[in-house]
Amino acid sequence: MPDQAQKTRPTGSGPSGGGEGPGSPKVDKPNTEELLKRMRKVDPDQAKRYRQRTGQ
Amino acid sequence: MNRIAGLETEYGCLTNTPAGSFIAVERVRDWIFGREEFGLIDVHHRDWDEPPGNGGFLFNGGRVYIDMGHLEYCTPECYSLLDILKYDRAGDALAVHALKSLGLAGEVSFIRNNIDHYTGATFGCHENYLVRRSAPLTETNVLSLLTFLTLRLLYTGAGRVGTTLAAEWRGEISRPGSDGVFQMSQRADYINNDLYEWVQFNRSIINTRDEPLGDPRKFRRLHLLHGDTSVLPATVLLKVGTTSLMLDLLEINHLPKVVLADAVKTFRAMSHQPDGPWLVRLADGRCTDAVELLQRFFDAAWAEFHGRDTETDVLLDVWGSTLKALSSEPQALIGKVDWITKRWLLKRFMEQEKIDWDDPWLKAQDLEFHHIDPTRSLGWAMSQPPPAWDLSEKTIEASVLEPPSNSRAHARSQIMHLLREHAPPYSIDWEIIGVEGINPLNLLNPFDPSPPELKTWFAEFSAALKGNSAMTRPSRKESGK
């Protein structure tokens, strides 16, 4: 079990430092036509039946 | 991940009749434990509201029980991010199995969300993180952690339709508020305090209950209840992974010193501003951009931990790209961040149906986003996880039965299999197992899958079995189970 965080010095700086780092994620718009059709079949009042007790 | 972590999920239950959920929840609980295939039911009182039969531990190391009318599932002690995801999904899979086997799938649904849109009720997804007792909990460190836990809302919120008029003091009943809005967090309306010990009233961003469920000289447990129940894998792992990284920084006293003027006010206000601007006031009076502050936490984590291991590098990569997208191109986070995905999908639906945010149909769709059945969940249908976080159905199914191999859950599961075969009077808890007639086994190190005391305990158990036939019941084969 490690007692302390295993520290390894960075090989590059973070994005705000201008060095190597992640770029923005690829934008890949989902095809939602089928999903929108499925959504039309959802009972518009189902949230009214969703009566929950408060939990933690 | 440099620590043990776990999630507790209180499921909502949707039935054809409002009263049906109480019966359904009990039937599901009884199905899970009835054949002792998935776990062992508690045969002792755990607390005043947890009598024998209320729930039990699972062979996968987790727990299922009924808490305030909700079916609740706890993951086992997880020592990797992927295990968090696997075992979180295992809870959903188990409940779906139960409903299908009981023939209830057509009339009962479990929903992994946190609100009832019509009554103001809320229920949680609690996060648990082991923290080393040596962590320097100075005032500045705690307030800086509070800042991070507040601002992470930008990429961890599950989103919701409508608002709830928040409780202003302990015991006040919340009431539904305005319908005509979309906000980023399900829980923000219910968070009243920055630091407090209770879990039902006066909910806080940091719950101060210090119950380590391990050696109290070495460990504490950070217990969080302000976060939403996440749906998309990327949101689950960003939530747990980045919080764990902040605790890594805290433990080495390198957490950036960033203190908000009013964390609770900031948390609530940001939730109501999905289009920004996410300007927040600091304790020194300056106003600054929340994403820039998060970037400071990110930079500190990158500087300390990039290159530590593959899991950390993937997490840093996803986190960094998420922060960039939040500033410049939030739509790049569709399929990755819950609230952005939900809002985008609901807007498409509103355009198609020519309805506004106050239409009840959107509340229905909001629930559908959180459905636990992957064939129904709108969230699952939109999911585009980073490749490293894309789990197969087979992996999730295996996690319903098998514990993690690298944490205390493994030891507990081994013992539970033994108890299933021999059924002596037992009591099982996270850090201790008791069997009548022999010494209790303490499992005080959550990191250890094979504690040294286990061998001695097995020998004692075996000797007791030989000396006391009353400890042995007919095997499952002999009894025809």
Coordinates of N, CA and C in Angstrom, one line a residue, chain A residues 1-17 19-33 35-56, chain B residues 2 10 12-16 70 79 111 113 115-116 118-119 121-124 132 187 199-200 203 298-299 302-304 306 308 317 320-321 324 329 331-332 344 352-353 360-361 364-365 367-368 375-376 381-382 384 445 447:
Chain A
M1 N 0.8 -1.2 0.0 CA 0.0 0.0 0.0 C 0.9 1.2 0.0
P2 N 0.6 2.2 -0.9 CA 1.4 3.4 -0.9 C 1.0 4.3 0.3
D3 N 2.0 4.8 1.0 CA 1.7 5.6 2.1 C 1.6 7.1 1.7
Q4 N 2.3 7.4 0.6 CA 2.2 8.8 0.1 C 2.0 8.7 -1.4
A5 N 1.4 9.8 -1.9 CA 1.2 9.8 -3.4 C 2.6 9.5 -4.1
Q6 N 2.5 8.7 -5.1 CA 3.8 8.4 -5.9 C 4.0 9.6 -6.8
K7 N 5.0 10.4 -6.4 CA 5.2 11.6 -7.2 C 6.2 11.4 -8.3
T8 N 5.8 11.8 -9.5 CA 6.8 11.7 -10.6 C 6.7 13.1 -11.2
R9 N 7.8 13.7 -11.4 CA 7.9 15.0 -12.0 C 7.4 15.0 -13.4
P10 N 6.7 16.1 -13.8 CA 6.1 16.1 -15.2 C 7.1 16.1 -16.3
T11 N 6.7 15.5 -17.4 CA 7.5 15.5 -18.6 C 7.2 16.7 -19.5
G12 N 6.1 17.4 -19.2 CA 5.7 18.6 -19.9 C 4.8 19.5 -19.1
S13 N 4.6 20.6 -19.5 CA 3.7 21.5 -18.8 C 2.2 21.3 -19.2
G14 N 1.3 21.8 -18.4 CA -0.1 21.7 -18.7 C -0.5 22.6 -19.8
P15 N -1.7 22.5 -20.2 CA -2.2 23.3 -21.4 C -2.0 24.8 -21.1
S16 N -2.3 25.3 -19.9 CA -2.2 26.7 -19.7 C -0.7 27.2 -19.7
G17 N 0.2 26.2 -19.6 CA 1.6 26.6 -19.6 C 2.1 26.7 -21.1
G19 N 2.7 24.2 -23.1 CA 3.5 23.1 -23.6 C 2.6 22.0 -24.1
E20 N 3.1 20.8 -24.0 CA 2.3 19.7 -24.5 C 1.1 19.5 -23.6
G21 N 0.0 19.0 -24.1 CA -1.2 18.9 -23.3 C -2.4 18.6 -24.1
P22 N -3.5 18.2 -23.5 CA -4.6 17.8 -24.3 C -5.2 19.0 -25.0
G23 N -5.7 18.7 -26.2 CA -6.5 19.7 -27.0 C -8.0 19.5 -26.7
S24 N -8.8 20.2 -27.3 CA -10.2 20.1 -27.2 C -10.7 18.7 -27.7
P25 N -11.7 18.1 -27.1 CA -12.1 16.8 -27.6 C -12.7 16.9 -29.0
K26 N -12.6 15.8 -29.8 CA -13.2 15.8 -31.1 C -14.7 16.0 -31.0
V27 N -15.2 16.9 -31.9 CA -16.7 17.1 -31.9 C -17.3 16.1 -32.9
D28 N -18.1 15.2 -32.3 CA -18.7 14.2 -33.2 C -20.2 14.2 -32.9
K29 N -20.9 14.9 -33.6 CA -22.3 15.1 -33.3 C -23.1 13.8 -33.5
P30 N -23.8 13.3 -32.4 CA -24.5 12.1 -32.5 C -25.7 12.2 -33.5
N31 N -26.0 11.1 -34.1 CA -27.2 11.0 -34.9 C -28.4 10.8 -34.0
T32 N -29.2 11.8 -33.8 CA -30.3 11.6 -32.8 C -31.7 11.4 -33.4
E33 N -31.8 11.2 -34.7 CA -33.1 11.0 -35.3 C -33.9 9.9 -34.7
L35 N -33.4 8.6 -31.8 CA -33.6 8.9 -30.4 C -34.7 9.8 -30.2
L36 N -34.8 10.8 -31.1 CA -36.0 11.7 -31.0 C -37.3 11.0 -31.2
K37 N -37.3 10.0 -32.1 CA -38.5 9.3 -32.3 C -38.9 8.5 -31.1
R38 N -37.8 7.9 -30.5 CA -38.1 7.2 -29.2 C -38.6 8.1 -28.1
M39 N -38.1 9.3 -28.1 CA -38.6 10.2 -27.1 C -40.0 10.6 -27.2
R40 N -40.5 10.5 -28.4 CA -42.0 10.8 -28.7 C -42.9 9.8 -28.0
K41 N -42.3 8.6 -27.8 CA -43.1 7.5 -27.2 C -43.1 7.6 -25.6
V42 N -42.3 8.4 -25.1 CA -42.2 8.5 -23.6 C -43.5 9.2 -23.1
D43 N -44.1 8.5 -22.1 CA -45.3 9.1 -21.5 C -45.1 10.5 -21.0
P44 N -45.8 11.5 -21.5 CA -45.5 12.9 -21.1 C -45.7 13.1 -19.6
D45 N -46.5 12.2 -18.9 CA -46.8 12.4 -17.5 C -46.1 11.5 -16.6
Q46 N -45.1 10.8 -17.1 CA -44.4 9.8 -16.2 C -43.8 10.5 -15.0
A47 N -43.3 11.7 -15.1 CA -42.7 12.3 -14.0 C -43.7 12.6 -12.8
K48 N -45.0 12.7 -13.2 CA -46.0 12.9 -12.2 C -46.2 11.6 -11.4
R49 N -45.9 10.5 -12.0 CA -46.0 9.2 -11.2 C -44.8 8.9 -10.4
Y50 N -43.7 9.7 -10.6 CA -42.4 9.4 -10.0 C -42.4 10.1 -8.6
R51 N -43.1 9.6 -7.7 CA -43.2 10.2 -6.3 C -42.2 9.5 -5.4
Q52 N -41.2 10.3 -5.0 CA -40.1 9.7 -4.2 C -40.0 10.3 -2.8
R53 N -39.6 9.5 -1.9 CA -39.3 10.0 -0.6 C -37.9 10.7 -0.6
T54 N -37.8 11.7 0.2 CA -36.5 12.3 0.4 C -35.6 11.3 1.0
G55 N -34.4 11.2 0.5 CA -33.4 10.3 1.0 C -32.2 11.1 1.7
Q56 N -31.0 10.7 1.4 CA -29.9 11.3 2.1 C -29.2 12.3 1.1
Chain B
N2 N -4.8 6.9 -6.5 CA -3.9 6.7 -5.4 C -4.6 6.4 -4.1
E10 N -28.5 6.0 -4.4 CA -29.9 5.8 -4.0 C -30.7 5.9 -5.3
G12 N -34.1 6.0 -7.6 CA -35.5 6.3 -7.6 C -36.3 5.2 -8.3
C13 N -37.5 5.0 -7.9 CA -38.3 3.9 -8.5 C -39.6 4.5 -9.1
L14 N -39.7 4.2 -10.4 CA -40.9 4.6 -11.1 C -41.8 3.4 -11.4
T15 N -43.1 3.6 -10.9 CA -44.0 2.5 -11.1 C -45.3 3.1 -11.7
N16 N -46.2 2.2 -12.0 CA -47.5 2.7 -12.6 C -48.3 3.4 -11.6
H70 N -35.6 3.9 -0.5 CA -34.9 3.8 -1.7 C -34.1 2.5 -1.8
Y79 N -10.0 0.5 -6.2 CA -8.6 1.1 -6.2 C -8.2 1.5 -7.6
I111 N -34.4 4.6 -11.6 CA -33.9 5.8 -12.2 C -32.7 6.3 -11.3
N113 N -31.3 9.2 -10.6 CA -31.2 10.6 -10.6 C -31.3 11.1 -9.1
I115 N -33.7 13.7 -8.0 CA -34.9 14.6 -7.6 C -36.2 14.0 -8.1
D116 N -37.2 14.4 -7.3 CA -38.6 14.2 -7.8 C -39.1 15.6 -8.2
Y118 N -41.8 17.0 -8.7 CA -43.1 17.5 -8.3 C -43.2 17.7 -6.8
T119 N -42.3 17.0 -6.0 CA -42.5 17.2 -4.5 C -41.3 17.9 -3.8
A121 N -38.6 16.3 -3.2 CA -37.7 15.3 -2.6 C -36.4 15.2 -3.3
T122 N -35.4 14.9 -2.5 CA -34.1 14.6 -3.1 C -33.4 13.4 -2.5
F123 N -32.6 12.7 -3.2 CA -31.9 11.5 -2.7 C -30.5 11.5 -3.5
G124 N -29.6 10.8 -2.9 CA -28.2 11.2 -3.3 C -27.4 10.1 -4.0
R132 N -5.5 9.8 3.7 CA -4.5 9.4 4.7 C -4.6 10.4 5.8
R187 N -28.5 18.7 -7.4 CA -28.4 18.8 -6.0 C -28.2 20.2 -5.5
V199 N -26.6 14.3 7.0 CA -26.7 13.8 5.6 C -28.1 14.1 5.0
Q200 N -29.1 14.4 5.9 CA -30.4 14.6 5.3 C -30.9 16.0 5.4
R203 N -27.8 19.9 4.3 CA -26.8 19.2 3.5 C -25.6 20.2 3.2
F298 N -6.0 22.1 -12.2 CA -5.6 21.1 -13.2 C -4.0 21.2 -13.4
D299 N -3.6 22.5 -13.5 CA -2.1 22.7 -13.7 C -1.3 22.1 -12.6
W302 N -1.3 18.4 -13.0 CA -0.5 18.0 -14.1 C 1.0 18.0 -13.7
A303 N 1.4 19.1 -13.0 CA 2.8 19.3 -12.6 C 3.2 18.2 -11.7
E304 N 2.4 17.8 -10.8 CA 2.8 16.7 -9.9 C 2.7 15.3 -10.4
H306 N 1.5 14.1 -13.8 CA 1.6 13.6 -15.2 C 2.8 12.7 -15.3
R308 N 2.7 9.7 -14.0 CA 2.7 8.7 -12.8 C 2.3 7.3 -13.3
D317 N -5.6 14.0 -19.5 CA -5.9 14.3 -20.8 C -7.3 14.7 -21.0
G320 N -8.2 18.0 -19.0 CA -7.6 19.1 -19.7 C -8.5 19.5 -20.9
S321 N -8.8 18.5 -21.7 CA -9.6 18.8 -22.9 C -11.0 19.3 -22.5
K324 N -10.8 23.0 -21.6 CA -10.7 23.8 -22.8 C -12.0 23.9 -23.5
E329 N -15.9 25.6 -26.5 CA -16.8 24.9 -27.4 C -17.5 23.8 -26.6
Q331 N -20.2 22.3 -26.8 CA -20.9 21.2 -27.6 C -19.9 20.1 -27.9
A332 N -18.6 20.3 -27.7 CA -17.7 19.2 -27.9 C -17.8 18.2 -26.8
W344 N -28.6 19.6 -24.5 CA -28.6 19.6 -26.0 C -29.7 18.7 -26.6
Q352 N -38.3 20.1 -32.0 CA -39.1 19.2 -32.8 C -40.6 19.3 -32.4
E353 N -40.8 19.3 -31.1 CA -42.2 19.3 -30.6 C -42.8 20.7 -30.4
P360 N -44.5 19.6 -19.1 CA -44.2 18.4 -18.3 C -43.5 17.3 -19.0
W361 N -43.6 17.3 -20.4 CA -43.0 16.2 -21.1 C -41.5 16.2 -21.0
A364 N -40.5 14.3 -18.0 CA -40.5 12.9 -18.3 C -39.2 12.5 -19.0
Q365 N -38.8 13.3 -20.0 CA -37.6 13.0 -20.7 C -36.3 13.1 -19.8
L367 N -36.2 12.2 -16.7 CA -36.1 11.0 -16.0 C -35.6 9.9 -17.0
E368 N -36.0 9.9 -18.2 CA -35.6 8.9 -19.2 C -34.1 8.9 -19.4
T375 N -31.0 -0.2 -22.6 CA -31.8 -0.1 -23.8 C -32.9 1.0 -23.7
R376 N -33.0 1.7 -22.6 CA -34.0 2.8 -22.5 C -33.3 4.1 -22.2
A381 N -27.7 6.2 -24.6 CA -27.8 6.3 -26.1 C -26.9 7.4 -26.6
M382 N -26.6 8.4 -25.8 CA -25.8 9.6 -26.3 C -24.3 9.4 -25.9
Q384 N -20.5 8.9 -25.5 CA -19.3 8.8 -26.3 C -18.1 8.9 -25.4
N445 N -7.3 -2.6 6.7 CA -6.6 -2.0 5.6 C -7.4 -2.2 4.3
F447 N -6.8 -1.4 1.5 CA -6.0 -1.6 0.3 C -5.6 -3.1 0.1

